[in-house]
Short mmCIF file of C-alpha atoms in Angstrom, two decimals:
data_model
loop_
_atom_site.label_atom_id
_atom_site.label_comp_id
_atom_site.label_asym_id
_atom_site.label_seq_id
_atom_site.Cartn_x
_atom_site.Cartn_y
_atom_site.Cartn_z
CA MET J 116 96.31 77.54 134.83
CA TYR J 117 97.36 81.19 134.57
CA TRP J 118 94.81 83.80 133.48
CA TYR J 119 96.50 84.48 130.15
CA GLN J 120 96.50 80.82 129.11
CA ASN J 121 92.74 80.78 128.64
CA ALA J 122 92.18 84.47 127.85
CA VAL J 123 90.66 86.09 124.77
CA PHE J 124 92.63 89.14 123.63
CA TYR J 125 91.32 92.01 121.51
CA GLU J 126 93.66 94.33 119.62
CA VAL J 127 92.60 97.98 119.60
CA TYR J 128 93.88 100.72 117.33
CA VAL J 129 92.84 103.61 119.59
CA ARG J 130 92.77 106.15 116.74
CA ALA J 131 90.21 103.99 114.94
CA PHE J 132 87.95 102.87 117.75
CA TYR J 133 85.77 105.73 119.04
CA ASP J 134 86.09 109.51 119.02
CA GLY J 135 85.28 110.82 122.50
CA ASP J 136 86.08 114.51 121.93
CA GLY J 137 84.81 115.14 118.40
CA ASP J 138 88.10 115.86 116.65
CA GLY J 139 87.77 113.09 114.06
CA GLN J 140 90.04 110.51 115.63
CA GLY J 141 89.64 107.93 118.36
CA ASP J 142 91.00 108.58 121.83
CA LEU J 143 91.27 107.15 125.33
CA LYS J 144 88.05 108.79 126.56
CA GLY J 145 86.23 107.27 123.62
CA LEU J 146 87.72 103.87 124.31
CA THR J 147 86.69 104.13 127.96
CA GLN J 148 83.11 104.84 126.88
CA LYS J 149 83.10 101.58 124.90
CA LEU J 150 84.37 99.23 127.62
CA ASP J 151 80.89 97.74 128.04
CA TYR J 152 81.22 96.56 124.45
CA PHE J 153 84.22 94.41 125.31
CA GLN J 154 82.42 93.05 128.34
CA ALA J 155 79.39 92.12 126.23
CA LEU J 156 81.58 90.38 123.67
CA GLY J 157 83.42 88.47 126.41
CA VAL J 158 86.92 89.86 125.94
CA ASP J 159 89.38 89.29 128.81
CA CYS J 160 92.19 91.64 127.82
CA ILE J 161 92.55 94.52 125.38
CA TRP J 162 95.87 95.21 123.72
CA LEU J 163 96.48 98.83 122.81
CA MET J 164 98.60 99.72 119.82
CA PRO J 165 101.09 102.53 120.64
CA ILE J 166 99.59 105.59 122.32
CA TYR J 167 102.88 107.41 123.01
CA PRO J 168 103.90 110.79 121.59
CA SER J 169 105.12 110.20 118.05
CA PRO J 170 105.50 111.95 114.69
CA MET J 171 103.29 109.12 113.41
CA LYS J 172 105.43 108.11 110.47
CA ASP J 173 104.69 104.50 111.49
CA ASP J 174 101.38 104.87 113.32
CA GLY J 175 103.05 105.34 116.69
CA TYR J 176 105.66 102.58 116.47
CA ASP J 177 108.10 105.48 116.08
CA ILE J 178 108.10 106.71 119.68
CA SER J 179 109.38 110.17 120.64
CA ASP J 180 108.56 109.91 124.38
CA TYR J 181 108.15 106.59 126.21
CA CYS J 182 106.50 108.04 129.32
CA ALA J 183 103.67 110.17 128.02
CA ILE J 184 100.47 109.97 125.95
CA HIS J 185 100.10 111.33 122.43
CA PRO J 186 97.92 114.46 122.74
CA ASP J 187 95.61 113.13 120.00
CA TYR J 188 94.70 110.31 122.38
CA GLY J 189 94.41 112.30 125.59
CA THR J 190 96.41 112.58 128.80
CA LEU J 191 97.92 110.34 131.45
CA GLU J 192 94.85 111.06 133.56
CA ASP J 193 92.66 109.78 130.74
CA PHE J 194 94.77 106.64 130.63
CA LYS J 195 94.44 106.12 134.37
CA GLY J 196 90.69 106.51 133.99
CA LEU J 197 90.67 103.85 131.28
CA LEU J 198 92.59 101.43 133.47
CA GLN J 199 90.34 101.99 136.46
CA ALA J 200 87.17 101.53 134.41
CA ALA J 201 88.53 98.43 132.63
CA HIS J 202 89.65 96.77 135.85
CA ALA J 203 86.24 97.48 137.39
CA ARG J 204 84.84 95.29 134.61
CA ASN J 205 87.51 92.58 135.09
CA ILE J 206 89.08 93.53 131.77
CA ARG J 207 92.85 93.66 131.66
CA VAL J 208 94.86 96.11 129.55
CA ILE J 209 98.25 95.56 127.94
CA MET J 210 100.05 98.07 125.76
CA ASP J 211 102.67 98.00 123.06
CA LEU J 212 106.28 98.43 124.14
CA VAL J 213 108.68 99.13 121.28
CA LEU J 214 112.13 98.07 122.46
CA ASN J 215 114.10 97.94 119.23
CA HIS J 216 114.03 101.55 118.11
CA THR J 217 112.80 105.08 118.73
CA SER J 218 111.66 107.82 116.40
CA ASP J 219 114.40 109.97 114.90
CA GLN J 220 112.50 112.81 116.61
CA HIS J 221 113.12 111.38 120.08
CA PRO J 222 115.22 113.80 122.20
CA TRP J 223 117.76 111.00 122.69
CA PHE J 224 118.41 110.77 118.97
CA GLN J 225 118.32 114.51 118.40
CA SER J 226 121.02 114.93 121.05
CA ALA J 227 122.97 111.95 119.74
CA ARG J 228 123.13 113.21 116.16
CA SER J 229 124.02 116.78 117.09
CA ASP J 230 127.07 116.08 119.27
CA ARG J 231 129.52 113.16 119.27
CA GLN J 232 130.25 113.93 122.92
CA SER J 233 126.58 113.74 123.92
CA PRO J 234 125.82 111.07 126.56
CA TYR J 235 123.08 109.93 124.16
CA ARG J 236 125.45 109.33 121.24
CA ASP J 237 126.00 105.78 122.43
CA TYR J 238 122.24 105.20 122.75
CA TYR J 239 122.25 104.36 119.03
CA VAL J 240 124.36 102.31 116.61
CA TRP J 241 126.69 104.38 114.42
CA SER J 242 129.25 103.60 111.75
CA ASP J 243 131.55 105.47 109.36
CA THR J 244 130.62 102.98 106.64
CA ASP J 245 127.47 101.17 105.56
CA ASP J 246 129.07 97.77 105.06
CA LYS J 247 128.87 96.39 108.62
CA TYR J 248 126.44 93.53 109.36
CA GLY J 249 126.24 92.70 105.66
CA GLN J 250 124.47 89.38 106.28
CA VAL J 251 121.39 91.00 107.79
CA ARG J 252 118.14 90.94 105.80
CA ILE J 253 116.10 94.06 105.07
CA ILE J 254 112.61 93.74 106.54
CA PHE J 255 110.73 96.51 104.70
CA LEU J 256 111.81 95.61 101.20
CA ASP J 257 109.24 97.89 99.56
CA THR J 258 110.64 101.07 101.13
CA GLU J 259 114.18 100.50 102.46
CA LYS J 260 117.25 99.64 100.38
CA SER J 261 119.64 99.37 103.32
CA ASN J 262 119.68 98.96 107.11
CA TRP J 263 122.05 101.95 107.26
CA THR J 264 121.12 105.61 106.69
CA TRP J 265 123.54 108.50 106.38
CA ASP J 266 122.90 111.38 108.79
CA GLU J 267 124.37 114.68 107.58
CA VAL J 268 124.26 116.29 111.03
CA ALA J 269 125.94 113.35 112.75
CA GLY J 270 128.41 112.75 109.96
CA GLN J 271 127.89 108.99 110.27
CA TYR J 272 125.54 106.22 109.28
CA TYR J 273 122.99 104.95 111.81
CA TRP J 274 121.54 101.44 111.98
CA HIS J 275 117.83 100.63 111.64
CA ARG J 276 116.02 97.35 111.08
CA PHE J 277 112.75 99.02 110.10
CA TYR J 278 112.09 102.45 108.55
CA SER J 279 114.97 104.92 108.31
CA SER J 280 112.95 107.22 110.59
CA GLN J 281 113.33 104.58 113.34
CA PRO J 282 116.98 104.37 114.48
CA ASP J 283 117.79 101.24 116.50
CA LEU J 284 118.76 101.57 120.13
CA ASN J 285 122.18 100.30 121.22
CA TYR J 286 121.55 97.62 123.82
CA ASP J 287 125.25 97.09 124.38
CA ASN J 288 125.01 100.34 126.36
CA PRO J 289 123.95 99.62 130.00
CA ALA J 290 122.34 103.07 130.14
CA VAL J 291 119.89 102.07 127.39
CA ARG J 292 118.94 98.90 129.22
CA ALA J 293 118.39 100.93 132.41
CA GLU J 294 116.20 103.42 130.52
CA ILE J 295 113.97 100.62 129.24
CA LEU J 296 113.54 99.12 132.72
CA ASN J 297 112.53 102.57 133.95
CA VAL J 298 109.92 102.79 131.16
CA ILE J 299 108.53 99.39 132.17
CA ARG J 300 108.41 100.48 135.81
CA PHE J 301 106.59 103.71 134.88
CA TRP J 302 103.67 101.96 133.18
CA LEU J 303 103.41 98.99 135.52
CA ASP J 304 103.31 101.38 138.48
CA MET J 305 100.34 103.02 136.76
CA GLY J 306 98.55 99.67 136.79
CA ILE J 307 98.73 98.16 133.31
CA ASP J 308 98.63 94.39 133.11
CA GLY J 309 101.60 93.87 130.84
CA PHE J 310 103.15 94.57 127.47
CA ARG J 311 102.99 93.26 123.96
CA VAL J 312 106.69 93.67 123.23
CA ASP J 313 107.35 94.67 119.64
CA ALA J 314 110.08 93.30 117.36
CA VAL J 315 112.14 91.53 120.02
CA PRO J 316 114.59 89.45 117.90
CA TYR J 317 116.67 92.43 116.75
CA LEU J 318 117.97 94.13 119.91
CA PHE J 319 121.69 93.37 119.57
CA GLU J 320 124.09 93.38 116.61
CA ARG J 321 127.05 91.07 116.03
CA GLU J 322 129.21 90.91 112.92
CA GLY J 323 128.97 87.67 110.98
CA THR J 324 125.43 86.91 112.18
CA SER J 325 121.88 87.66 111.04
CA CYS J 326 121.61 89.97 114.09
CA GLU J 327 118.47 88.06 115.11
CA ASN J 328 117.82 85.81 118.10
CA LEU J 329 121.26 86.48 119.59
CA PRO J 330 122.19 85.19 123.06
CA GLU J 331 122.66 88.76 124.24
CA THR J 332 119.06 89.54 123.26
CA HIS J 333 117.74 86.63 125.29
CA ALA J 334 119.88 87.61 128.27
CA PHE J 335 118.34 91.09 128.40
CA LEU J 336 114.81 89.78 127.89
CA LYS J 337 115.30 87.41 130.83
CA GLU J 338 116.41 90.43 132.85
CA ILE J 339 113.13 92.16 131.95
CA ARG J 340 111.08 89.11 132.92
CA SER J 341 112.92 88.78 136.23
CA PHE J 342 112.30 92.46 136.96
CA VAL J 343 108.58 92.16 136.17
CA ASP J 344 108.09 88.94 138.14
CA LYS J 345 109.89 90.31 141.17
CA HIS J 346 108.17 93.67 141.37
CA TYR J 347 104.87 93.12 139.51
CA PRO J 348 103.76 89.48 139.82
CA GLY J 349 100.82 88.51 137.63
CA ARG J 350 101.68 90.94 134.81
CA VAL J 351 102.44 89.47 131.39
CA LEU J 352 104.93 89.87 128.57
CA LEU J 353 103.77 88.95 125.06
CA CYS J 354 106.50 88.39 122.47
CA GLU J 355 106.23 89.58 118.88
CA ALA J 356 108.80 87.57 116.95
CA ASN J 357 107.91 86.71 113.36
CA GLN J 358 110.02 83.56 113.37
CA TRP J 359 109.71 79.81 113.05
CA PRO J 360 108.30 78.09 116.17
CA ARG J 361 111.66 76.42 116.89
CA ASP J 362 113.23 79.90 117.08
CA VAL J 363 110.35 81.47 118.99
CA ARG J 364 110.56 78.61 121.51
CA SER J 365 113.73 80.15 122.93
CA TYR J 366 111.78 83.34 123.79
CA PHE J 367 109.86 81.39 126.41
CA GLY J 368 113.17 80.33 127.96
CA GLU J 369 112.54 77.83 130.72
CA GLY J 370 109.55 79.81 131.86
CA ASP J 371 111.85 82.75 132.61
CA GLU J 372 111.48 84.90 129.50
CA PHE J 373 108.09 85.63 127.83
CA ASN J 374 104.73 84.43 129.14
CA LEU J 375 103.20 84.48 125.67
CA ALA J 376 104.39 84.56 122.07
CA PHE J 377 102.57 84.94 118.77
CA HIS J 378 102.45 81.87 116.54
CA PHE J 379 103.07 83.63 113.22
CA PRO J 380 103.53 80.62 110.88
CA LEU J 381 100.19 79.09 111.85
CA MET J 382 98.21 82.07 110.57
CA PRO J 383 98.92 81.87 106.79
CA ARG J 384 98.43 78.10 106.90
CA VAL J 385 94.86 78.55 108.13
CA PHE J 386 94.21 80.49 104.93
CA MET J 387 96.06 77.87 102.87
CA ALA J 388 93.98 75.10 104.40
CA LEU J 389 90.72 76.93 103.72
CA ARG J 390 91.52 77.64 100.08
CA ARG J 391 92.93 74.18 99.39
CA GLU J 392 90.22 72.45 101.44
CA ASP J 393 93.03 70.48 103.03
CA SER J 394 94.13 70.39 106.68
CA THR J 395 97.71 69.37 105.80
CA PRO J 396 99.29 72.87 106.12
CA ILE J 397 97.90 73.26 109.65
CA GLU J 398 98.93 69.76 110.70
CA TRP J 399 102.41 70.31 109.28
CA VAL J 400 103.10 73.60 111.08
CA LEU J 401 101.86 72.24 114.40
CA GLN J 402 104.21 69.29 113.95
CA GLN J 403 107.02 71.87 113.67
CA THR J 404 105.91 73.49 116.92
CA PRO J 405 107.89 72.35 119.97
CA SER J 406 106.43 71.99 123.43
CA ILE J 407 106.63 75.05 125.65
CA PRO J 408 106.89 75.54 129.43
CA SER J 409 103.74 74.74 131.41
CA THR J 410 103.49 78.39 132.48
CA ALA J 411 103.67 79.69 128.89
CA GLN J 412 101.16 80.02 126.05
CA TRP J 413 101.01 80.75 122.33
CA CYS J 414 98.91 83.63 121.04
CA THR J 415 97.06 82.80 117.83
CA PHE J 416 95.39 85.19 115.40
CA LEU J 417 93.81 85.43 111.96
CA ARG J 418 94.56 89.07 111.21
CA ASN J 419 96.13 92.08 112.90
CA HIS J 420 97.19 95.68 112.20
CA ASP J 421 100.00 94.65 109.83
CA GLU J 422 99.90 92.85 106.52
CA LEU J 423 99.09 89.14 106.49
CA THR J 424 102.75 88.20 106.57
CA LEU J 425 104.08 85.51 104.23
CA GLU J 426 107.63 85.52 105.55
CA MET J 427 107.20 82.07 107.06
CA VAL J 428 106.16 80.26 103.84
CA THR J 429 108.11 79.03 100.82
CA GLU J 430 108.47 81.24 97.75
CA GLU J 431 106.14 78.88 95.87
CA ASP J 432 103.48 79.12 98.58
CA ARG J 433 103.92 82.90 98.77
CA GLN J 434 103.24 83.26 95.06
CA TRP J 435 100.23 80.96 95.41
CA MET J 436 98.86 82.95 98.35
CA TRP J 437 99.27 86.21 96.42
CA HIS J 438 97.52 84.69 93.42
CA GLU J 439 94.64 83.34 95.51
CA TYR J 440 94.15 86.08 98.08
CA ALA J 441 95.70 89.21 96.55
CA PRO J 442 95.23 89.12 92.77
CA ASP J 443 95.34 92.93 92.63
CA PRO J 444 98.95 94.09 93.23
CA ARG J 445 97.58 96.90 95.41
CA MET J 446 96.57 94.24 97.91
CA ARG J 447 100.20 93.27 98.47
CA LEU J 448 102.77 94.86 100.77
CA ASN J 449 106.33 93.81 101.55
CA LEU J 450 106.10 90.00 101.87
CA GLY J 451 102.42 89.97 102.70
CA ILE J 452 98.80 90.87 101.97
CA ARG J 453 97.12 94.01 103.26
CA ARG J 454 93.53 92.79 103.51
CA ARG J 455 91.09 92.27 106.35
CA LEU J 456 89.62 88.92 107.31
CA ALA J 457 86.16 89.24 105.75
CA PRO J 458 87.35 90.27 102.25
CA LEU J 459 89.99 87.52 102.35
CA LEU J 460 87.24 84.97 103.00
CA ASP J 461 84.86 86.30 100.33
CA HIS J 462 82.41 87.87 102.77
CA ASN J 463 81.20 84.33 103.41
CA LEU J 464 79.75 84.09 106.93
CA GLN J 465 80.21 80.34 107.26
CA LYS J 466 83.78 80.45 105.99
CA ILE J 467 84.63 83.30 108.38
CA LEU J 468 83.13 81.39 111.30
CA LEU J 469 85.02 78.26 110.31
CA ALA J 470 88.25 80.28 110.49
CA TYR J 471 87.23 81.40 113.99
CA SER J 472 86.47 77.79 114.92
CA LEU J 473 90.05 76.92 114.03
CA LEU J 474 91.36 79.97 115.90
CA PHE J 475 89.45 79.10 119.08
CA THR J 476 90.14 75.35 119.10
CA LEU J 477 93.81 75.11 118.08
CA PRO J 478 96.35 75.53 120.91
CA GLY J 479 96.79 79.08 122.15
CA SER J 480 95.05 82.19 123.43
CA PRO J 481 93.15 83.79 120.53
CA VAL J 482 93.51 87.44 119.51
CA ILE J 483 90.72 89.29 117.68
CA TYR J 484 91.56 92.36 115.60
CA TYR J 485 89.12 95.23 116.08
CA GLY J 486 86.27 95.19 113.57
CA ASP J 487 86.85 91.62 112.44
CA GLU J 488 84.16 90.45 114.86
CA ILE J 489 81.59 92.21 112.65
CA GLY J 490 83.30 91.43 109.34
CA MET J 491 84.61 94.91 108.46
CA GLY J 492 86.11 95.51 105.05
CA ASP J 493 89.28 97.27 103.94
CA ASN J 494 90.38 100.02 101.54
CA VAL J 495 93.29 99.10 99.28
CA LEU J 496 93.37 102.66 97.91
CA LEU J 497 94.82 103.92 101.20
CA PRO J 498 98.61 103.78 101.53
CA ASP J 499 100.71 101.21 103.38
CA ARG J 500 98.71 99.43 106.13
CA ASP J 501 96.15 102.23 106.50
CA GLY J 502 93.60 100.21 104.53
CA VAL J 503 93.08 97.83 107.48
CA ARG J 504 93.04 100.63 110.07
CA THR J 505 89.85 102.47 109.15
CA PRO J 506 87.26 103.74 111.68
CA MET J 507 85.23 101.19 113.64
CA GLN J 508 81.67 100.91 112.32
CA TRP J 509 79.31 101.30 115.28
CA ASN J 510 76.05 102.08 113.50
CA SER J 511 74.62 103.07 110.12
CA GLY J 512 74.48 106.78 110.93
CA LEU J 513 76.86 109.70 110.40
CA ASN J 514 80.48 108.54 110.16
CA ALA J 515 79.36 105.02 111.14
CA GLY J 516 78.80 106.30 114.68
CA PHE J 517 82.56 106.66 115.12
CA SER J 518 82.71 110.47 115.32
CA LYS J 519 80.61 113.61 114.95
CA ALA J 520 83.45 115.49 113.28
CA GLU J 521 83.26 116.70 109.69
CA LYS J 522 86.72 115.39 108.85
CA LEU J 523 88.05 112.02 110.05
CA TYR J 524 91.63 110.73 110.31
CA ALA J 525 90.70 108.21 107.58
CA PRO J 526 87.61 107.63 105.45
CA ILE J 527 84.86 105.22 106.47
CA ILE J 528 84.73 102.14 104.22
CA ASP J 529 82.46 103.03 101.28
CA ASP J 530 82.44 99.70 99.44
CA PRO J 531 78.68 98.91 99.33
CA LEU J 532 79.28 95.36 100.58
CA TYR J 533 81.22 96.54 103.64
CA SER J 534 79.69 99.97 104.20
CA ALA J 535 78.38 100.96 107.62
CA GLU J 536 74.85 100.60 106.29
CA ASN J 537 75.50 96.87 105.94
CA ILE J 538 78.23 96.19 108.53
CA ASN J 539 77.90 97.73 111.99
CA VAL J 540 77.78 96.79 115.67
CA VAL J 541 74.23 97.94 116.43
CA ASP J 542 72.62 95.85 113.71
CA GLN J 543 74.68 92.75 114.44
CA SER J 544 74.11 93.00 118.19
CA ALA J 545 70.37 92.93 117.52
CA GLU J 546 70.50 90.03 115.05
CA GLN J 547 70.86 86.60 116.64
CA GLY J 548 72.27 85.04 113.47
CA SER J 549 75.02 87.63 112.99
CA LEU J 550 78.76 87.14 112.97
CA TRP J 551 79.04 89.18 116.18
CA HIS J 552 76.60 86.95 118.06
CA ALA J 553 78.28 83.80 116.81
CA ILE J 554 81.68 85.02 118.01
CA GLN J 555 80.18 86.06 121.34
CA GLY J 556 78.93 82.48 121.73
CA ILE J 557 82.25 80.98 120.67
CA ILE J 558 84.07 83.12 123.25
CA ALA J 559 81.68 82.08 126.03
CA VAL J 560 82.16 78.37 125.28
CA HIS J 561 85.93 78.76 124.93
CA LYS J 562 86.15 80.22 128.42
CA GLN J 563 84.25 77.28 129.93
CA HIS J 564 86.56 74.63 128.46
CA PRO J 565 90.28 74.98 129.25
CA ALA J 566 90.96 72.00 126.96
CA LEU J 567 90.43 74.33 124.00
CA ALA J 568 93.32 76.55 125.07
CA CYS J 569 95.71 74.29 126.94
CA GLY J 570 94.70 70.74 126.17
CA GLU J 571 96.81 68.17 124.37
CA LEU J 572 95.99 68.01 120.67
CA THR J 573 95.70 64.68 118.83
CA TRP J 574 94.95 64.67 115.09
CA LEU J 575 92.35 62.12 114.05
CA ASP J 576 92.03 60.28 110.75
CA CYS J 577 88.52 60.71 109.37
CA GLY J 578 89.20 59.52 105.84
CA THR J 579 89.59 62.93 104.22
CA LYS J 580 91.93 65.89 104.60
CA SER J 581 88.99 68.16 103.82
CA VAL J 582 88.01 67.88 107.48
CA ALA J 583 90.37 69.05 110.21
CA ALA J 584 89.54 66.61 113.00
CA TYR J 585 91.32 66.58 116.34
CA GLN J 586 90.86 65.75 119.98
CA ARG J 587 91.69 68.23 122.75
CA THR J 588 92.32 66.71 126.19
CA TYR J 589 92.88 68.54 129.47
CA GLU J 590 92.72 66.80 132.84
CA ASN J 591 89.45 64.82 132.74
CA GLU J 592 87.89 66.61 129.78
CA GLN J 593 87.95 65.28 126.21
CA LEU J 594 86.68 67.29 123.26
CA LEU J 595 86.28 66.29 119.63
CA ILE J 596 86.64 69.14 117.13
CA LEU J 597 85.48 68.77 113.53
CA ASN J 598 86.03 71.50 110.91
CA ASN J 599 84.82 70.99 107.35
CA LEU J 600 87.26 73.03 105.26
CA SER J 601 85.32 72.20 102.12
CA ALA J 602 82.58 73.92 100.14
CA SER J 603 80.98 70.46 99.81
CA PRO J 604 79.21 68.27 102.39
CA GLN J 605 81.46 65.64 103.96
CA GLU J 606 80.40 62.31 105.46
CA ILE J 607 83.12 61.16 107.83
CA SER J 608 83.90 58.45 110.33
CA CYS J 609 86.52 59.06 113.02
CA SER J 610 88.17 56.60 115.37
CA LEU J 611 88.50 57.98 118.88
CA PRO J 612 91.37 56.83 121.09
CA ASP J 613 90.44 55.29 124.44
CA THR J 614 86.73 55.38 123.66
CA THR J 615 84.38 52.47 122.94
CA HIS J 616 80.85 53.74 123.56
CA GLY J 617 79.79 57.18 124.64
CA GLU J 618 77.51 60.13 124.17
CA MET J 619 78.84 63.39 122.76
CA SER J 620 77.18 66.68 123.54
CA ASP J 621 77.46 69.61 121.14
CA LEU J 622 79.04 72.57 122.94
CA LEU J 623 77.67 75.06 120.41
CA GLY J 624 74.19 73.59 119.99
CA ASP J 625 71.73 71.09 121.38
CA GLN J 626 72.57 68.06 119.25
CA THR J 627 74.15 64.86 120.50
CA LEU J 628 76.18 62.14 118.80
CA SER J 629 77.07 58.61 119.84
CA SER J 630 80.32 56.74 119.40
CA VAL J 631 80.01 53.03 118.74
CA GLY J 632 83.03 50.78 118.99
CA GLY J 633 85.25 53.83 119.33
CA LYS J 634 83.98 55.36 116.07
CA VAL J 635 81.80 58.39 115.45
CA SER J 636 80.09 59.06 112.11
CA VAL J 637 78.68 62.42 111.09
CA LYS J 638 77.72 64.41 108.02
CA LEU J 639 79.09 67.95 107.94
CA GLN J 640 77.60 70.65 105.75
CA PRO J 641 79.91 73.00 103.78
CA TYR J 642 82.20 74.88 106.21
CA GLU J 643 80.36 73.38 109.17
CA TYR J 644 82.20 72.95 112.46
CA ARG J 645 81.28 70.90 115.51
CA TRP J 646 82.70 71.12 119.02
CA LEU J 647 81.76 67.93 120.85
CA ARG J 648 82.33 66.92 124.44
CA ILE J 649 82.99 63.21 124.93
CA THR J 650 81.20 61.95 128.03
#
């Protein structure tokens, strides 16, 4: 087993995490000061959202310099200090790598638009008309009306799959591909443990196609993987491709493309299953999930820095999800929902923990979004995705312990239910029954049982779809997982394959169960979950 196949990842928005220099926004020095927090929680690897220089029109995903640190976050020396301190604690660090596009403020684009003879002109995709690639969907429907934008200085249209301030790079140009390999070399030489690679399906354009998942894209990604494996063995590449599992499968290649890939369609179906009290959506999407190379792994998550995307559901299910989870139109964005985990699950501790039980027992390496481990709230009054990117709530004091500055980059959550007086790290660390402590325990157990990450999954019939019941098997270990998706108690009886009589120990408690004649019977309280080891 490779380290990343049984790892717990934690996504950090550096601006929001901890202010180390008192200017009202988080930074690398502040993050370094909080590394003991990750160690206490049990995190194996932290994933940093973009920390590059940027005009910040898209929170750093619009990069203006690939080989430097945004001055708000610190310096390259600060970053080296973070890496050294993290590695001393056996915590790995991966960072975002945005391949598809740059900022329109990047020197490459500024040179390209100002002179048709510039060597950088061919770093981007230009056209005299805006009717090329007419079959390609627009991703940010709320803000963009076309994938082409007219540039007065250049006298041509340029191509962009995301915001118009993010022109796409031209990967048909060998010089662009060489630049990206140099960027990868720069950061890996510094000692990072890999990249979460942003928006990978869109690198190349071909007329008459959707310009997604093209063979040329896969060819270049394999080149990246080969380069990393050859020169930096043990580092990882995590694929962000919001696609169906059958399409994402190709991004693993035959073990020669990505090590990891997000399982986007699973995430909304966890929320469907919880609201409908029915495991069918989860079972269905896992049936659509092909097997992957033995060296690869899925990354699973409940929430992240973007909206809860509903691209991978039917229109009927999308409308239902909006109705159930985002009744206020302000909660909606593009084809998704801009809410955090705790508000989505009604601030119900048991329901939140049940969602984490699913996250940590379904196949994949789980990813926690900063603040969700304490049940932070959101602010739908802030624009775009800013409402789920508010300052981390460390204590109940000034600015939630995030900063001593008078003015912050964003306001602390002031909803009484989710305020720092009620939701903060210090209080939950001291309270044994808190969400934070429960997740700390879940992480510790997850690490001890590889079957939870890499084991075969077999769905079990327990007489009701209100309980998600499945067996995880890895080598000689067999685990029985029971998740009551219902607000009502459930009395169930499950038949276990290859088992006649046996004791079952509770991995999360001190109870035991017995199977008789290959059957186990148990009563589950509302939203109760049990992780049982079959001995």
